[in-house]
Coordinates of C-alpha atoms in Angstrom, one line a residue:
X1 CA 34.0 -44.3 -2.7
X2 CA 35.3 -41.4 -3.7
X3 CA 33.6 -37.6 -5.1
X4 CA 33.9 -36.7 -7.9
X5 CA 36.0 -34.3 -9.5
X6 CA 32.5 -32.7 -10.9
X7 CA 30.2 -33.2 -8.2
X8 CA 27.8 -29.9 -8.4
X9 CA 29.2 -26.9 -6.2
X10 CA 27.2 -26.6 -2.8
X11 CA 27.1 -23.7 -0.7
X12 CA 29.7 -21.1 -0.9
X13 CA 32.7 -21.3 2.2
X14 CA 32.0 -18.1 4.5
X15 CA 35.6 -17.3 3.3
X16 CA 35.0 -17.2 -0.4
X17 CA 32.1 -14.7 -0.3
X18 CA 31.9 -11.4 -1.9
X19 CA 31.4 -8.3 0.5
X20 CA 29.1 -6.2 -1.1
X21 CA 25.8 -8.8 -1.1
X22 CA 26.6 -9.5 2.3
X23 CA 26.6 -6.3 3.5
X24 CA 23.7 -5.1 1.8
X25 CA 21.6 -7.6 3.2
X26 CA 23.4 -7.0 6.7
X27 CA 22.4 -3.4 6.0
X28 CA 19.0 -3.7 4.9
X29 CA 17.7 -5.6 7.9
X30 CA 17.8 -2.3 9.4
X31 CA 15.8 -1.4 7.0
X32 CA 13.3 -4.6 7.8
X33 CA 12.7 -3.4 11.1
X34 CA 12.2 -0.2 10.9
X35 CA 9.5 -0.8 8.0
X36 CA 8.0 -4.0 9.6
X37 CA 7.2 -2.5 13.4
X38 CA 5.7 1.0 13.0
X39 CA 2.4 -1.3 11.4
X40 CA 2.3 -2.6 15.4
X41 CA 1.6 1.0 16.6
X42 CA -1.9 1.8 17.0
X43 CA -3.9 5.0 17.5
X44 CA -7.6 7.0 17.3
X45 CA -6.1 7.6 13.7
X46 CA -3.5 5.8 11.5
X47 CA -2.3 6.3 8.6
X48 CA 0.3 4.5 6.0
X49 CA 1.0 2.5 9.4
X50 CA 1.8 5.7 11.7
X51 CA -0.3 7.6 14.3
X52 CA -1.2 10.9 13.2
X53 CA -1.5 12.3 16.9
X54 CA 2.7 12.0 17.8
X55 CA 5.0 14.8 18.8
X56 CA 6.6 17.0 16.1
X57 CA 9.7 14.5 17.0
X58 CA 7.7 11.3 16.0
X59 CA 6.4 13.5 12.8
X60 CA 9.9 14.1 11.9
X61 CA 11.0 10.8 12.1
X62 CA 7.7 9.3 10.5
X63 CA 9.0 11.3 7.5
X64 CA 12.6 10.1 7.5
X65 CA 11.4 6.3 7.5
X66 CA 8.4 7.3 4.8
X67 CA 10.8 8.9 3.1
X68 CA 14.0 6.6 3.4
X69 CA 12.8 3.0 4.6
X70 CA 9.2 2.1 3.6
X71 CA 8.7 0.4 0.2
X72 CA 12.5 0.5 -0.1
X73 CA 13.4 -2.0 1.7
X74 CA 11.5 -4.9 0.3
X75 CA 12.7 -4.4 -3.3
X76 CA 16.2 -4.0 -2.0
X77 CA 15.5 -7.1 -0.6
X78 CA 13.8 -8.5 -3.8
X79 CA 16.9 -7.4 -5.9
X80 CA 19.2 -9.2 -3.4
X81 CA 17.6 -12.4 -3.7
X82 CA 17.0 -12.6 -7.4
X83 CA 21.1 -12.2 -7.0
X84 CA 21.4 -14.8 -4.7
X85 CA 19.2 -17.1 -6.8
X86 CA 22.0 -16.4 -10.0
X87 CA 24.6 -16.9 -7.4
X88 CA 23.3 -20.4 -7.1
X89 CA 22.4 -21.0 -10.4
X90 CA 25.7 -19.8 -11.8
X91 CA 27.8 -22.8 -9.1
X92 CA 25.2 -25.6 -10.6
X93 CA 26.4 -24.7 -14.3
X94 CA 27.2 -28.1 -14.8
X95 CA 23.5 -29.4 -13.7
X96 CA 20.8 -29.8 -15.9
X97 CA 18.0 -27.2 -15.9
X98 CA 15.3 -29.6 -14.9
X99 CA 18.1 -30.7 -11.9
X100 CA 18.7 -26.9 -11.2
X101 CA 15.2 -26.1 -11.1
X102 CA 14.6 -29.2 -8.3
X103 CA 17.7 -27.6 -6.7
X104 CA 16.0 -24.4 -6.1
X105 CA 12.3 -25.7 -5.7
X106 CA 13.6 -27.4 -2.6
X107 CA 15.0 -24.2 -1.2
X108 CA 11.5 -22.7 -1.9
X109 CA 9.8 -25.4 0.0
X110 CA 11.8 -24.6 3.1
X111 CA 11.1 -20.9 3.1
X112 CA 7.6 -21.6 2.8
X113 CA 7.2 -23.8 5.3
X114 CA 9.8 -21.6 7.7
X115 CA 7.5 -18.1 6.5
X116 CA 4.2 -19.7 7.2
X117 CA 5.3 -20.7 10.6
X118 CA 6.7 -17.8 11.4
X119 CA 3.6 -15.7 10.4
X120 CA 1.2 -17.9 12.1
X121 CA 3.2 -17.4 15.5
X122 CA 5.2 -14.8 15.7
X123 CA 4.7 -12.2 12.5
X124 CA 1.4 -12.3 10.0
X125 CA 3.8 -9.6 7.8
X126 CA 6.2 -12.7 7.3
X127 CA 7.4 -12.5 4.1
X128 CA 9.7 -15.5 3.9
X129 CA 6.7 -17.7 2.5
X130 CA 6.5 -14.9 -0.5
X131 CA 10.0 -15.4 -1.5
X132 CA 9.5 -18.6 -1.3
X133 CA 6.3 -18.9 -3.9
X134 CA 8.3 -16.2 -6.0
X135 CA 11.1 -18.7 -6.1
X136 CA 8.6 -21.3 -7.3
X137 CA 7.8 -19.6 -10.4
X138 CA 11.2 -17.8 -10.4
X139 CA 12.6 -20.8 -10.8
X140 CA 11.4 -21.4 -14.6
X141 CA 12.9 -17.8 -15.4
X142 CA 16.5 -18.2 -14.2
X143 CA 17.9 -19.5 -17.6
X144 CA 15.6 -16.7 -20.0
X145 CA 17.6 -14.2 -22.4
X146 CA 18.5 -11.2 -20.7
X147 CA 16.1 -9.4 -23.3
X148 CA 13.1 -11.1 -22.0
X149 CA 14.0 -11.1 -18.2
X150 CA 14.5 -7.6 -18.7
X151 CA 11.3 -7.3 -20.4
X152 CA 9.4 -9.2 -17.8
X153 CA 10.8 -7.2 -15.2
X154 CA 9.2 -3.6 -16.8
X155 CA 5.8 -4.9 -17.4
X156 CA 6.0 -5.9 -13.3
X157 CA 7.5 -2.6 -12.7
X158 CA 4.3 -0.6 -14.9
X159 CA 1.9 -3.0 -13.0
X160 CA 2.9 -1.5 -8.9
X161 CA 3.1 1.7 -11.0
X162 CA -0.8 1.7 -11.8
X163 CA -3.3 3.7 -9.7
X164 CA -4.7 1.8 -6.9
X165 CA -6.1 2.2 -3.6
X166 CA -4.3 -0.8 -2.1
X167 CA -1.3 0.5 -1.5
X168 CA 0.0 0.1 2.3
X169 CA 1.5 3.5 2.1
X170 CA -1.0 5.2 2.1
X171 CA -3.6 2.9 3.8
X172 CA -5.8 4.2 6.6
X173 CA -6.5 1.4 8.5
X174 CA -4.4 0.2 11.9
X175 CA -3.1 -2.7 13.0
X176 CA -6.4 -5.8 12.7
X177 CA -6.6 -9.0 14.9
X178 CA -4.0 -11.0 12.8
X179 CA -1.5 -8.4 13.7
X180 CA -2.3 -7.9 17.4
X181 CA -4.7 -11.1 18.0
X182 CA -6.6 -10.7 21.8
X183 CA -6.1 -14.5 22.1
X184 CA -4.1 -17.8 20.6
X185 CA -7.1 -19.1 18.7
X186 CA -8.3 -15.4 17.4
X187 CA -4.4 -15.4 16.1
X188 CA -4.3 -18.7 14.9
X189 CA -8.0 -18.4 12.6
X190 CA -6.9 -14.5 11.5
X191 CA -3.2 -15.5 10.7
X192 CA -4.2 -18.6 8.5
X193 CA -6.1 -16.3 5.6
X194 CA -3.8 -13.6 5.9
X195 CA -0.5 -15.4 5.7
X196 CA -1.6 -17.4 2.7
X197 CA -2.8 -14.0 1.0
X198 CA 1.1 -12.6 1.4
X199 CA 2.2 -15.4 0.1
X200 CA -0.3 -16.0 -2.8
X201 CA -0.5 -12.6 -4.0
X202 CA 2.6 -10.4 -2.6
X203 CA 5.4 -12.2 -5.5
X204 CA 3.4 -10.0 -8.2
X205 CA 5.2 -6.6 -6.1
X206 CA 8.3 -8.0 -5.9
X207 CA 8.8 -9.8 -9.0
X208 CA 10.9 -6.6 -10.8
X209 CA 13.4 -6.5 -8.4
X210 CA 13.8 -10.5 -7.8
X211 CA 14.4 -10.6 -12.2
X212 CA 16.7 -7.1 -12.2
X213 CA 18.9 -9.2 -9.1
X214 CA 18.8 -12.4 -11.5
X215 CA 20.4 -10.5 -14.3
X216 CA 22.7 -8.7 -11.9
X217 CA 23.4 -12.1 -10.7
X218 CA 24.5 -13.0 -14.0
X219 CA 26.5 -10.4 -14.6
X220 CA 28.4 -10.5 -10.6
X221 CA 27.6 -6.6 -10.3
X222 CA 27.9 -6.6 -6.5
X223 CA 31.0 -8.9 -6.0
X224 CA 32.7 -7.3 -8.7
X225 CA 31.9 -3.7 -8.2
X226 CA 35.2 -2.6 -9.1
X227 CA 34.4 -3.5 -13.0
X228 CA 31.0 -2.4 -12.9
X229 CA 31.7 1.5 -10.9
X230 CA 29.8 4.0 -13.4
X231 CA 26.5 1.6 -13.8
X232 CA 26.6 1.1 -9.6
X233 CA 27.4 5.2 -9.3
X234 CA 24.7 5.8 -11.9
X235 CA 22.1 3.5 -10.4
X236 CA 22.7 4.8 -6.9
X237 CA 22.7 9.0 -7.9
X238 CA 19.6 8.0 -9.7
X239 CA 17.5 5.3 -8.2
X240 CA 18.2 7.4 -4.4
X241 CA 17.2 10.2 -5.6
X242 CA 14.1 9.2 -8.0
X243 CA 13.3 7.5 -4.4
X244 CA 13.3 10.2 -2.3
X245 CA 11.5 12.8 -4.5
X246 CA 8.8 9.9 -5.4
X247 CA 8.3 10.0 -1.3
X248 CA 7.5 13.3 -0.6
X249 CA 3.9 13.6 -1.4
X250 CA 3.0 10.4 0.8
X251 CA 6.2 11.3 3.4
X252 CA 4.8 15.0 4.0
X253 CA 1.3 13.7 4.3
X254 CA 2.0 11.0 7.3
X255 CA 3.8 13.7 8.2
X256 CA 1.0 16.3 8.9
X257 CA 3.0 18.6 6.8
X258 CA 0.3 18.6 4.0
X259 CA -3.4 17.5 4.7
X260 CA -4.4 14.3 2.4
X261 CA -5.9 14.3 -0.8
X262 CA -9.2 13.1 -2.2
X263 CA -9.4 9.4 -2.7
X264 CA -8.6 9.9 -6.4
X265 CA -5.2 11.2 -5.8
X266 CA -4.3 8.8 -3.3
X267 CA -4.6 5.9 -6.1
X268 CA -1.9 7.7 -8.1
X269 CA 0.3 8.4 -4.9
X270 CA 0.3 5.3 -3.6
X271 CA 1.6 3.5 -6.5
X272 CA 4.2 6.8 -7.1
X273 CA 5.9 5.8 -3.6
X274 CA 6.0 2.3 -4.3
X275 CA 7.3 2.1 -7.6
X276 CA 9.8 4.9 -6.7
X277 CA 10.8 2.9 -3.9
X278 CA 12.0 0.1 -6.5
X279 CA 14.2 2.2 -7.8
X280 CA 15.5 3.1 -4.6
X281 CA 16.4 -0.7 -3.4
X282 CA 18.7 -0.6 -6.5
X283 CA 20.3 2.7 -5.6
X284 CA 20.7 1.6 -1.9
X285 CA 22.0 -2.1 -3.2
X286 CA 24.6 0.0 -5.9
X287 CA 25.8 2.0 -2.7
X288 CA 26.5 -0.6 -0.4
X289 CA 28.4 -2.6 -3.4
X290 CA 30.6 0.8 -4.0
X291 CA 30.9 1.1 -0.5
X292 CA 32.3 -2.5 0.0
X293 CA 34.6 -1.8 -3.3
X294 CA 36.3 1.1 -0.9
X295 CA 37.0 -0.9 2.0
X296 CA 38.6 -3.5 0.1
X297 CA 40.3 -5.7 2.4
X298 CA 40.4 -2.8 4.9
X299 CA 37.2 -4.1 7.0
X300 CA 36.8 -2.9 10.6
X301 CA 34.7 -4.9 13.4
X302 CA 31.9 -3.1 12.9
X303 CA 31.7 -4.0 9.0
X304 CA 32.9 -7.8 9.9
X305 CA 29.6 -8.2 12.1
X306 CA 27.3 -6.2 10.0
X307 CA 28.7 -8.5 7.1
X308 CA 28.4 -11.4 9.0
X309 CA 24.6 -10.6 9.6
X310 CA 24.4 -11.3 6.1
X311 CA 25.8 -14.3 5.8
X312 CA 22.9 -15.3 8.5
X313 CA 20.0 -13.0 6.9
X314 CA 17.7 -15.6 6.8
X315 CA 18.3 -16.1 10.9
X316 CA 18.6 -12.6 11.7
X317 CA 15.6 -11.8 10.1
X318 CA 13.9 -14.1 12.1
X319 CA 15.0 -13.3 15.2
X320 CA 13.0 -10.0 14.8
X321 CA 9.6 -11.8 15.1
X322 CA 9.7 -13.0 18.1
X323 CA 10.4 -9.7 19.3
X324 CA 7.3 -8.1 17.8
X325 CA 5.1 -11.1 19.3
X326 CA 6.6 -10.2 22.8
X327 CA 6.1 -6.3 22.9
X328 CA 3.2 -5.8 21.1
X329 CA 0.6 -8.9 21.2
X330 CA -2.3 -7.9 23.2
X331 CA -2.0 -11.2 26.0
X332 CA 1.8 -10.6 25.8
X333 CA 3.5 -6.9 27.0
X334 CA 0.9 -5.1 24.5
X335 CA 2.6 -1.8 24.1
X336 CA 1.2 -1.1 20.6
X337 CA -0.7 1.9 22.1
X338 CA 2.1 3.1 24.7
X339 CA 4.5 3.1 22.1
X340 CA 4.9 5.9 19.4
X341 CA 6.9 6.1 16.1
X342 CA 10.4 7.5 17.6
X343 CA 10.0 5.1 20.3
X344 CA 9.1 2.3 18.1
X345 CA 12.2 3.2 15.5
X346 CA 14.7 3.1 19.0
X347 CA 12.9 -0.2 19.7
X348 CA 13.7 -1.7 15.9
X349 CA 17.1 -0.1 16.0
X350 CA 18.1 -2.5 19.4
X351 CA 16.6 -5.4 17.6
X352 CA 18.7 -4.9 15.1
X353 CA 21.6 -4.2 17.0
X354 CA 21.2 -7.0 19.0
X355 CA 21.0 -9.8 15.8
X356 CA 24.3 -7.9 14.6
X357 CA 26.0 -8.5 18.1
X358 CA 24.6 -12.5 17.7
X359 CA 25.5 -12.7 13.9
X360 CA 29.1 -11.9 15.1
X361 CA 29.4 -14.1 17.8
X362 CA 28.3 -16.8 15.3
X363 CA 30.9 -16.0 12.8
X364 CA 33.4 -15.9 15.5
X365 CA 32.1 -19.3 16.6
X366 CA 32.6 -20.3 12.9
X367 CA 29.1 -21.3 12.9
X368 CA 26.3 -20.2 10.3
X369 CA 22.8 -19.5 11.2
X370 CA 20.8 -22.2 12.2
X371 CA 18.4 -21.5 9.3
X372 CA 20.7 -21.0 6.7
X373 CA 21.9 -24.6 8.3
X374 CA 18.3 -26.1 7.4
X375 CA 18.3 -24.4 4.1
X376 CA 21.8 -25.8 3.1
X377 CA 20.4 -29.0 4.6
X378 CA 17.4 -29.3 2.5
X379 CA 18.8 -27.4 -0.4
X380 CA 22.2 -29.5 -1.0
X381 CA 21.7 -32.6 1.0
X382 CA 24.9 -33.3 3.5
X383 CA 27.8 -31.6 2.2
X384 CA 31.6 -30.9 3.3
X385 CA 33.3 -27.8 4.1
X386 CA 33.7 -27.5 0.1
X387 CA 30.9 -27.9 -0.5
X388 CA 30.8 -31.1 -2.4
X389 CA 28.6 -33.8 -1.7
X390 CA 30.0 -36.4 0.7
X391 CA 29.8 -40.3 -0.2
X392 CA 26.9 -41.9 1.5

């Protein structure tokens, strides 16, 4: 038997993949880190997930990742994985949309079973099993007019925008037994509602940026940034800097540069540094892609392993979880008290260091990620170095 000349496209060949996404995403796992540990540290009082009685030093640098990391992360992430998402839909052009729409349900199913896992064990935060659901309804919108997805994407965008007192920015409260469980079956009966609750509810937040990475998808912004240099220089002057001036009421407050608010205030606050935080993701996504467009074919080692983190996000990512499980569960090292914020963003920094070093051993290896393996598995079925399907 032979394949056929239009078999649908599988998975991309490591060689054949744009810089820019994949160094964003290498990029932005810094970013993971940082945001995800400092919600281990615990303290007489905690605020926005950071211990109000640190050192000027840890004030200073709870202000930087306020200011530069939280809430800006996730919808960087968002926006890369609505691109991805086109990426995938844009090789399966060919496919129906019912087949496409399998295609990509499967790849949800995988990082929801992955996420929950991972949250039950190692990480309640996971948000893996999120993107999944996200996908799962995502996966009706990735053939919608531009006009509506852009559309859709504002009214999600005005929604994190409203007043509430939700907003983990600003929260008071420190880390609960799901997050640092005294024992395996306190973990296992907090971790189950918790995990389920991300997953459920957390695709409303992140549904703006997955849709603006689907039409950016469309439209190969970040592999091509070269055609696209005044919208990427425009996006990153503005969404950075929208960010950062969004941050400053909430970033001087965890601070202790500014005392907090009445509750009333917080509400609006909240939502300010979060929906300014979108807006940053872009800006930080549109740097990286001009950034990429520089280097050109002029990439150092350092760039090669960051961009080969990446191509493994989905494995480098998860090789941070285990390392929160080991420092800071209660019956494990348990150093959520010990620990403050500068020590905890040194601790994040080697973590992240570390899946770089392994991401670049892999590529050297010419290996992918073992998870990115299983999602290709499940995703495509068995498929040659082409990526076509082989003959059974």
């Amino acid at each position: 038997m032979t394949v056929s000349l239009h078999a649908p496209s599988g998975p991309v060949a490591p060689a054949e993949r744009a810089l820019g996404p994949d160094l964003a995403r290498g990029f932005m796992l810094l970013f993971i880190a940082l945001a995800n540990s400092h919600y281990f540290l615990s303290a007489p009082v905690v605020l926005g997930g950071y211990p109000q009685d640190g050192s000027a030093l840890d004030s200073a640098v709870t202000w930087l990742i306020a200011t530069f990391v939280d809430g800006r992360a996730f919808p960087m992430f968002g926006l890369l994985f609505g691109y991805g998402v086109a990426q995938i839909v844009r090789r399966q052009a060919e496919r129906k949309p019912s087949a496409v729409r399998l295609l990509l349900w499967r790849r949800a199913a995988v990082l929801v079973v992955v996420g929950l896992l991972d949250a039950l064990l190692f990480f309640v935060g996971d948000i893996l099993a999120m993107y999944g659901v996200l996908l799962f309804v995502g996966a009706w919108l990735v053939r919608v007019r531009d006009r509506w997805l852009l559309t859709i994407a504002l009214g999600f965008m005005v929604l994190v925008s409203m007043p509430s007192p939700d907003s983990m920015s600003i929260s008071p409260n420190g880390p609960d037994a799901s997050m640092l469980p005294p024992d395996v079956i306190t973990m296992i009966v907090e971790r189950v509602p918790m995990a389920l609750f991300v997953a459920g509810l957390g695709p409303f937040g992140f549904m703006c940026p997955f849709l603006i990475g689907l039409w950016a998808g469309r439209r190969r912004i970040l592999e091509q940034p070269e055609r696209h240099r005044t919208l990427l220089r425009v996006t990153a002057v503005a969404g950075i800097g929208i960010a950062v001036l969004g941050a400053q009421p909430v970033s001087l407050m965890l601070a202790g540069v500014v005392a907090p608010p009445d509750q009333s205030t917080l509400d609006l606050l909240g939502p300010l540094h979060d929906s300014s935080g979108v807006l940053g993701g872009f800006g930080y996504a549109a740097v990286l892609a001009l950034i990429a467009a520089r280097l050109g074919a002029r990439r150092g080692p350092v760039v090669d392993a960051i961009a080969a983190t990446g191509q493994r996000s989905m494995t480098c990512y998860l090789m941070q979880s285990p390392v929160w499980a080991l420092i800071f569960t209660p019956f494990l090292l348990d150093l959520s008290g010990p620990l403050g914020v500068t020590s905890m963003a040194l601790l994040a920094t080697a973590t992240w260091v570390l899946t770089v070093v392994a991401a670049d051993q892999m590529r050297r290896a010419g290996r992918r990620g073992p998870f990115e393996q299983l999602v290709r598995r499940v995703t495509y079925g068995r498929t040659g170095p082409s990526g076509r399907r082989l003959p059974a």
